[in-house]
XYZ file of C-alpha atoms in Angstrom:
143
model
C 21.209 1.594 4.176
C 18.769 4.060 5.711
C 18.416 6.093 2.517
C 18.139 2.976 0.300
C 15.220 1.698 2.345
C 13.279 5.110 2.109
C 14.180 5.403 -1.709
C 13.124 1.829 -2.398
C 9.698 1.963 -0.670
C 9.014 5.413 -1.946
C 9.744 4.427 -5.514
C 7.475 1.380 -4.906
C 4.708 3.644 -3.938
C 5.056 5.597 -7.265
C 5.000 2.259 -9.292
C 1.843 1.289 -7.236
C 0.460 4.566 -8.152
C 0.952 4.000 -11.872
C -0.712 0.723 -11.785
C -3.637 1.933 -9.602
C -4.138 4.684 -12.033
C -4.349 2.163 -14.946
C -7.196 0.285 -13.003
C -8.989 3.616 -12.393
C -8.788 4.662 -16.105
C -10.052 1.439 -17.225
C -12.913 1.438 -14.797
C -13.795 5.032 -15.824
C -13.708 3.909 -19.496
C -16.163 1.135 -18.632
C -13.642 -1.521 -19.547
C -14.109 -3.833 -16.472
C -11.952 -6.676 -17.703
C -8.963 -4.409 -18.118
C -9.839 -2.693 -14.807
C -10.035 -6.132 -12.948
C -6.621 -7.234 -14.559
C -4.966 -4.026 -13.548
C -6.552 -4.108 -10.109
C -5.262 -7.681 -9.595
C -1.862 -6.657 -10.626
C -2.038 -3.703 -8.234
C -3.184 -5.913 -5.340
C -0.447 -8.260 -5.812
C 2.123 -5.706 -5.731
C 0.507 -3.957 -3.040
C 0.383 -7.138 -0.883
C 4.090 -7.522 -1.464
C 4.662 -3.951 -0.322
C 2.454 -4.204 2.830
C 3.875 -7.780 3.596
C 7.391 -6.310 3.653
C 6.192 -3.612 5.993
C 4.403 -6.016 8.257
C 7.158 -8.515 8.199
C 10.226 -6.222 8.628
C 9.576 -2.619 9.249
C 6.733 -2.749 11.764
C 8.489 -5.262 14.046
C 11.710 -3.075 13.910
C 9.624 0.061 14.783
C 7.671 -1.939 17.505
C 10.905 -3.346 19.105
C 11.832 0.227 19.741
C 8.631 1.981 20.448
C 6.573 -0.890 21.817
C 3.806 -2.998 20.109
C 1.091 -0.490 21.259
C 2.399 2.631 19.591
C 0.229 4.877 17.408
C 2.314 4.853 14.364
C 2.127 1.142 13.383
C -1.398 0.885 14.813
C -2.617 3.548 12.373
C -0.525 1.982 9.370
C -1.928 -1.669 10.237
C -5.377 -0.317 10.362
C -4.922 1.343 7.055
C -3.708 -1.972 5.524
C -6.795 -3.811 6.834
C -8.934 -1.056 5.527
C -7.319 -1.234 1.987
C -7.770 -4.941 1.814
C -11.380 -4.684 2.508
C -12.001 -2.113 -0.124
C -10.305 -4.155 -2.717
C -12.675 -6.961 -2.254
C -15.442 -4.462 -2.597
C -13.834 -3.049 -5.739
C -13.232 -6.399 -7.270
C -16.814 -7.319 -6.611
C -18.140 -4.286 -8.226
C -16.031 -4.655 -11.356
C -17.151 -8.386 -11.609
C -20.691 -7.353 -11.700
C -20.055 -4.431 -14.071
C -21.163 -1.731 -11.519
C -19.125 0.915 -13.076
C -20.254 3.837 -10.942
C -19.811 1.929 -7.714
C -16.252 0.697 -8.864
C -15.218 4.203 -9.929
C -16.462 5.713 -6.536
C -14.687 3.161 -4.428
C -11.502 3.545 -6.476
C -11.627 7.346 -5.815
C -12.000 6.609 -2.220
C -9.152 4.166 -2.152
C -7.024 6.597 -3.973
C -7.686 9.179 -1.437
C -6.757 6.591 1.464
C -3.596 5.572 -0.277
C -2.504 9.217 -0.803
C -2.656 9.924 2.884
C -1.393 6.587 3.944
C 1.662 6.941 1.580
C 2.378 10.371 2.936
C 2.372 9.256 6.471
C 4.751 6.554 5.657
C 7.078 8.527 3.425
C 7.289 11.631 5.669
C 7.069 9.956 9.093
C 7.354 6.202 9.183
C 10.146 5.370 6.674
C 12.595 8.022 8.074
C 11.902 6.755 11.661
C 12.377 3.050 10.974
C 15.144 3.019 8.373
C 17.876 3.685 11.225
C 16.361 0.886 13.271
C 16.795 -1.932 10.722
C 20.233 -3.762 10.890
C 19.575 -5.113 7.244
C 16.978 -3.571 5.095
C 17.874 -5.821 2.249
C 15.206 -8.557 2.643
C 12.413 -5.865 2.963
C 13.702 -4.070 -0.081
C 14.175 -7.527 -2.048
C 10.523 -8.428 -1.093
C 9.108 -5.463 -2.894
C 10.113 -7.079 -6.347
C 9.612 -10.775 -5.307
């Protein structure tokens, strides 16, 4: 199950990247309605992803490494930051502030890239062997 967890969460990152790219492209084209729609789809899928991590993966890692470990502290902060940025992007798109929306989307893109790399290279390989049953976490990605 170790490799299935890593593959499933990494694959979900790529699917999220595609949806995010659609929102970015629409915002750059000035199609704020399409950008808002794509961003909403992205946010819903990302919430499922972060929720699966926060519900199953983080607790498994923290049970082994303690609740005050640097790894999950950094990843939890990243989740909080991303949620805040999405509120700002949604507001910019709603107000048709294209330049601001595109700038915020660019910033979020960079944050996501670094966040995903940390998860894929460090966190998932470390947490996968700690989970007794990764099935619920994997299933939550597609809920």
